[in-house]
Short mmCIF file of C-alpha atoms in Angstrom, two decimals:
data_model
loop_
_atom_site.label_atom_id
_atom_site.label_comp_id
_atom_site.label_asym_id
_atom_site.label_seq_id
_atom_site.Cartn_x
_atom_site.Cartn_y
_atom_site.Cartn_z
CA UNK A 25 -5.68 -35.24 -2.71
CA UNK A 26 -3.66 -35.78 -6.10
CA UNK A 27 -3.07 -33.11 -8.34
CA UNK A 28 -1.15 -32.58 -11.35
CA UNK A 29 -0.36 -28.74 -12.59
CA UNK A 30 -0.35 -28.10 -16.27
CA UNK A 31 1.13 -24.55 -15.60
CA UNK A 32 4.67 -23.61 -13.72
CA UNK A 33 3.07 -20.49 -11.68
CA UNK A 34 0.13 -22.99 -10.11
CA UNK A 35 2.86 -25.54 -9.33
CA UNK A 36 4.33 -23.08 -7.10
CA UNK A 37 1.32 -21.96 -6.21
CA UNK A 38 0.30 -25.57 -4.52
CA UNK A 39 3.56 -26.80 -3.82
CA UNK A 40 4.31 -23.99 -1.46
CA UNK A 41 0.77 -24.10 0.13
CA UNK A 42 0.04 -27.87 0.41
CA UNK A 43 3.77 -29.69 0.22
CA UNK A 44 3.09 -33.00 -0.82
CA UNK A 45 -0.17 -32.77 -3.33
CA UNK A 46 1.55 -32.64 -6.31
CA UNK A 47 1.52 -36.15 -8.01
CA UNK A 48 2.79 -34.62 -11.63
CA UNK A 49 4.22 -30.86 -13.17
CA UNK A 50 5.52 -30.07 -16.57
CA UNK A 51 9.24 -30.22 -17.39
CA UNK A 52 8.87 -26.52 -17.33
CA UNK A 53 7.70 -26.44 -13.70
CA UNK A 54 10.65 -25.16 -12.18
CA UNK A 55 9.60 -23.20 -8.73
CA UNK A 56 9.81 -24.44 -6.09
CA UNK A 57 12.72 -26.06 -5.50
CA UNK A 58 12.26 -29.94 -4.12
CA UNK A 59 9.56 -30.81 -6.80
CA UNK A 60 11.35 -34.12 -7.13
CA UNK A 61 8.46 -36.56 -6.37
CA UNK A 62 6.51 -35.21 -8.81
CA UNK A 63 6.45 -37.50 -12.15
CA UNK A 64 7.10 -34.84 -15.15
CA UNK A 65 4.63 -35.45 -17.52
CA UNK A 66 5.77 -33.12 -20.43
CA UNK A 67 5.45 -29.56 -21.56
CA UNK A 68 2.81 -27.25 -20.98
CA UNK A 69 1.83 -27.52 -24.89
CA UNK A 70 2.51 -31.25 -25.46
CA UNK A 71 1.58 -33.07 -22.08
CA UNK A 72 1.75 -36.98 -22.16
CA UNK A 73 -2.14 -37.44 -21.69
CA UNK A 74 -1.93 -41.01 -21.04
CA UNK A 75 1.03 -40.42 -17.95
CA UNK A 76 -1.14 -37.58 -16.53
CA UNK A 77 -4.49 -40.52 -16.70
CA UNK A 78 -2.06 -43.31 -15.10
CA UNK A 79 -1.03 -40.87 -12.08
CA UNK A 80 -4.65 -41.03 -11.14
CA UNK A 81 -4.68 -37.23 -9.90
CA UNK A 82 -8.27 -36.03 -8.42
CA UNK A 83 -7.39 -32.84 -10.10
CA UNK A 84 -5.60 -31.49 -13.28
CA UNK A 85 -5.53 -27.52 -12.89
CA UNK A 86 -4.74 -25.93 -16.15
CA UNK A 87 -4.41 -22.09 -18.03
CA UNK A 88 -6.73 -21.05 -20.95
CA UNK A 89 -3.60 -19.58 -22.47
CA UNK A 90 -1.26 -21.76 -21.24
CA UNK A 91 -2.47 -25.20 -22.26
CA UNK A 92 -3.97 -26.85 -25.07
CA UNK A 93 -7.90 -27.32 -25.54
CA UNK A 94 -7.70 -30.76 -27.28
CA UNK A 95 -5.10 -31.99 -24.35
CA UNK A 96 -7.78 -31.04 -21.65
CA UNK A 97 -10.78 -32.53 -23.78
CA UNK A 98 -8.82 -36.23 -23.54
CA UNK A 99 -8.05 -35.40 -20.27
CA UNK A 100 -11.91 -35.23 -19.71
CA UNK A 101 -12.83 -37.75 -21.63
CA UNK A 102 -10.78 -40.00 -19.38
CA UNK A 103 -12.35 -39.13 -16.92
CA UNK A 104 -9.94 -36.91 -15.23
CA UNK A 105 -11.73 -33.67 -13.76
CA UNK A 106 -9.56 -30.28 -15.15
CA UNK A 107 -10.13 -26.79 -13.56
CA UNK A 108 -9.09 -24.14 -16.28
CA UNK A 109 -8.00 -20.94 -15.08
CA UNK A 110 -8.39 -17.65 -16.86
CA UNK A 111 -5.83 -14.98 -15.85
CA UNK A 112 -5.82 -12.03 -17.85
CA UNK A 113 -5.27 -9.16 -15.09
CA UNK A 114 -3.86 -9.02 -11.38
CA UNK A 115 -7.89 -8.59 -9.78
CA UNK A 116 -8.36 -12.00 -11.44
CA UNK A 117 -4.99 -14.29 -11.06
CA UNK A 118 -5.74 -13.51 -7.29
CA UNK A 119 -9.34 -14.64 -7.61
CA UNK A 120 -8.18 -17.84 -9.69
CA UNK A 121 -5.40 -18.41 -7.35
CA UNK A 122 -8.38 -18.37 -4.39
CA UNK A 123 -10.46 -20.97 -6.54
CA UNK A 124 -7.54 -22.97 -7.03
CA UNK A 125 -6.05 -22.92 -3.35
CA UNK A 126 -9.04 -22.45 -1.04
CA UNK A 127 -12.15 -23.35 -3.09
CA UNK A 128 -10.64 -26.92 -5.33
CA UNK A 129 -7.90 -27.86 -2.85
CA UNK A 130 -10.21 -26.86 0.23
CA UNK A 131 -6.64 -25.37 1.67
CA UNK A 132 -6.82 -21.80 4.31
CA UNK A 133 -6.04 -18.93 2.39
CA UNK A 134 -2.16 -19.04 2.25
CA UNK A 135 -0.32 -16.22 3.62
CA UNK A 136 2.20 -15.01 0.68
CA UNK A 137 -1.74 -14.82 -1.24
CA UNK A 138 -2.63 -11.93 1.55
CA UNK A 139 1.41 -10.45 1.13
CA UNK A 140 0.58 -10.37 -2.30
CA UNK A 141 -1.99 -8.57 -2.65
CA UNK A 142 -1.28 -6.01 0.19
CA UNK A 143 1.96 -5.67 -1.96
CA UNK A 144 0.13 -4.27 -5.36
CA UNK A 145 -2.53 -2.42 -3.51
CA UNK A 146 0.03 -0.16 -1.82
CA UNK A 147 2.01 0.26 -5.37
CA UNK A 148 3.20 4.13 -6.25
CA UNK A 149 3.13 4.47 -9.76
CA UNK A 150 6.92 5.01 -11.32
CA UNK A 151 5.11 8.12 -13.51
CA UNK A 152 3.32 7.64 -17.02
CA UNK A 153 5.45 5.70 -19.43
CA UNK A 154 5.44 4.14 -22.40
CA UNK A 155 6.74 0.62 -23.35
CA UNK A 156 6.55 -1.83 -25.55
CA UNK A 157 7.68 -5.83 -24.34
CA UNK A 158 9.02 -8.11 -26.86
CA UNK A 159 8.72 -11.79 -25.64
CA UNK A 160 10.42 -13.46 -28.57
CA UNK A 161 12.51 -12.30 -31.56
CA UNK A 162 12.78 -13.85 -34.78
CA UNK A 163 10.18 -12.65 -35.59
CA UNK A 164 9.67 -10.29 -33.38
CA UNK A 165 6.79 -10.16 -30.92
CA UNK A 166 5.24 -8.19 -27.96
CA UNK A 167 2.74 -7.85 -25.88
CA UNK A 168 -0.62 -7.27 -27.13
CA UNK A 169 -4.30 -6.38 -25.98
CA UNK A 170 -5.53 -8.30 -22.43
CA UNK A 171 -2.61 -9.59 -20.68
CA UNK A 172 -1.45 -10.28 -17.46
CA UNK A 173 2.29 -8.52 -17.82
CA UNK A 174 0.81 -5.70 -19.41
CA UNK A 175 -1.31 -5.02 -16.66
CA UNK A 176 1.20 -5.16 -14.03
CA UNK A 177 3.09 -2.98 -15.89
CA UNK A 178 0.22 -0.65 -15.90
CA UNK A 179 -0.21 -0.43 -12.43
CA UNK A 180 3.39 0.47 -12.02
CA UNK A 181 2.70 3.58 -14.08
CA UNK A 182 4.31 1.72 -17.45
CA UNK A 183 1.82 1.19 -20.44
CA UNK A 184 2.26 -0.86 -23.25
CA UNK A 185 1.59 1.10 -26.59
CA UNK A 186 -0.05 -2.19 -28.02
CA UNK A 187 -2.45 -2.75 -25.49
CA UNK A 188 -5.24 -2.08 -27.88
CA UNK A 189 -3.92 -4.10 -30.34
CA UNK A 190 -6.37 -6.92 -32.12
CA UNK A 191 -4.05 -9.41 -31.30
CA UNK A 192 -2.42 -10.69 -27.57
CA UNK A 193 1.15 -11.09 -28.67
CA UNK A 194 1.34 -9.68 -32.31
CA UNK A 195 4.34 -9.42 -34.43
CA UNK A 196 5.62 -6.20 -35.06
CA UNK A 197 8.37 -5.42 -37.66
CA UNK A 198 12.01 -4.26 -34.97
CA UNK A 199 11.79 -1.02 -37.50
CA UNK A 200 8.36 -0.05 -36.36
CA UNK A 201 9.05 -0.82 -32.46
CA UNK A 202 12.31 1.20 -32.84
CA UNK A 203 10.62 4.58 -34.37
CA UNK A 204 7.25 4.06 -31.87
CA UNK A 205 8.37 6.93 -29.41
CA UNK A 206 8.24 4.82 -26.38
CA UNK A 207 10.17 5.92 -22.88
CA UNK A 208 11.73 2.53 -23.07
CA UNK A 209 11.68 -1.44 -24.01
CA UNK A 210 10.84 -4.29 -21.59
CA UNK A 211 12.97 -7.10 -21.81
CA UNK A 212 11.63 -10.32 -20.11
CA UNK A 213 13.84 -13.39 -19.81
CA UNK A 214 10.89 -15.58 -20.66
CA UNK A 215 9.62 -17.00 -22.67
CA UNK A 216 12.44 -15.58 -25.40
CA UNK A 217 15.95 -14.79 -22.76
CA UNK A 218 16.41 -11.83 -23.57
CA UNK A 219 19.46 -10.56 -21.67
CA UNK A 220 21.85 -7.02 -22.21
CA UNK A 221 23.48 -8.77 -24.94
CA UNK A 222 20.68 -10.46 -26.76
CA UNK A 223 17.68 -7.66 -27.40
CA UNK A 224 18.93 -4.11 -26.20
CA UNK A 225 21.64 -3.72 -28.98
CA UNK A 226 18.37 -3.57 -31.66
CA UNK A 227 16.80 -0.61 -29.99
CA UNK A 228 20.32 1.48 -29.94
CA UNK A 229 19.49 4.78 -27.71
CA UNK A 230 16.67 3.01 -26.03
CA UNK A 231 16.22 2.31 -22.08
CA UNK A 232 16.11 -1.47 -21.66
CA UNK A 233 14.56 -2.94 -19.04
CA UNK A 234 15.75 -6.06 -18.62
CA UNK A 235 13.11 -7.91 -16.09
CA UNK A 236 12.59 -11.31 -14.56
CA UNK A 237 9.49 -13.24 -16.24
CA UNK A 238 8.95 -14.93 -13.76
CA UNK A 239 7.87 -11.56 -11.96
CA UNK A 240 6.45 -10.12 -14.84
CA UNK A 241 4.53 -13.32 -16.07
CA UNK A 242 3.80 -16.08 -13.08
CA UNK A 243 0.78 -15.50 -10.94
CA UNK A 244 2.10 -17.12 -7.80
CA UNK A 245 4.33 -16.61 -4.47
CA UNK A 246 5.95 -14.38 -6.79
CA UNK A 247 3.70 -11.95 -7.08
CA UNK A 248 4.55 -10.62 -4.07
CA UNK A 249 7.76 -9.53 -4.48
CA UNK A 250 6.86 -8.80 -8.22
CA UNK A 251 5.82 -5.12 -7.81
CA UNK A 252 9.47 -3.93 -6.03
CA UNK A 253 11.64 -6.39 -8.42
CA UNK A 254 9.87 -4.81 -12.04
CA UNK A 255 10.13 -0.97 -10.46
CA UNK A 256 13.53 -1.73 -9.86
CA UNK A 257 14.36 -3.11 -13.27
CA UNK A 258 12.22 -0.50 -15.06
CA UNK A 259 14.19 2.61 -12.50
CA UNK A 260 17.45 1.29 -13.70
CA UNK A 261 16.35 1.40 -17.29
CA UNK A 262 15.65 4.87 -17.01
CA UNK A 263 19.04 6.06 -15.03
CA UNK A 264 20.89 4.75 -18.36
CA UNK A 265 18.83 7.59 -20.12
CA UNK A 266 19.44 10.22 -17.61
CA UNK A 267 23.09 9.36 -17.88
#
């Protein structure tokens, strides 16, 4: 089978269950390493349609979120067949991941899936805080109603104060997320790198955590390690306020 992935986490996802299916990734597909026989065939927003059609792939496998509707329609209408994920909480990226791995690819059900989900079911919540999680600045935005990071983050005892918010990622003026209240700020390096000198400094008395997005935001191999690398982050956040 021939597949091209429209989304980095799924990339992993195959390439580290069936080596050697991948025919084409994104140029933001960076996990795992030794991806170098697949042709890069753009970004996730701004594929090159016709280089994805000439690859011949029996399968494009896509994100809702991540990847353009008129880019999978002329995928289509080549011809191509596209699976579209939906991943919106942890219960479903690890059905979606089955659909992609076991029930498209016809692959067993890989190990790290199991490992990952015996991780977060055995998760001790860090207590009942508040957060909010910019993932760009200029303007500022953060995590909204119905995503994936937020609900991690809930079920590691952190919730995001704009979970009910009518928007996914809305923008929120940096005075209004520095006077919400919250225990502390999540800092993701991705999609906006956000590092301790780039984004703590505008929340001055503020816990930063400053977490890996690939943890936080990929629904892959990664989530199993996810649950003890964001408590970590998030415990060292809070030790800077205890100091």
């Amino acid at each position: 089978m021939r597949v091209v992935s429209l989304v980095p986490s799924l990339t992993e996802a195959v390439a580290v269950s069936a080596p050697g299916v991948l025919a084409g990734v994104t140029d933001w597909c960076t996990h795992p390493a030794g991806l170098g026989d697949a042709v890069r065939i753009g970004g996730t927003k701004n594929p090159d349609v016709r280089a994805v059609v000439e690859l011949r792939p029996d399968l494009v496998i896509a994100n809702e979120e991540e990847n353009r509707a008129p880019d999978l329609a002329a995928l289509r209408a080549a011809g191509v067949e596209v699976l579209v994920t939906e991943i919106r909480s942890l219960p479903q990226a690890l059905s979606e991941l089955d659909r992609v791995l076991v029930g498209a690819l016809g692959l067993k059900r890989p190990p790290w899936l199991d490992r990952a989900e015996q991780a977060w079911a055995a998760v001790e919540p860090l207590g009942s805080l508040t957060a909010f999680v910019p993932v760009w600045r200029r303007p500022w935005m953060v995590l909204g109603r119905d995503t994936f990071a937020g609900d991690l983050l809930a079920r590691l005892g952190v919730r995001n104060v704009y979970a009910e918010h009518p928007e996914r990622y809305p923008r929120v003026p940096q005075a209004e997320l520095a006077a919400s209240g919250c225990d502390l700020v999540v800092l993701p390096d991705e999609p906006y790198r956000f590092t301790a000198a780039d984004g703590p400094e505008a929340f001055p008395g503020l816990p930063a955590a400053l977490v890996s997005g690939r943890h936080l935001t990929w629904y892959g191999p990664s989530l199993a390690r996810a649950p003890q690398v964001l408590a970590a982050a998030v415990e060292a956040a809070l030790r800077t306020r205890a100091v």
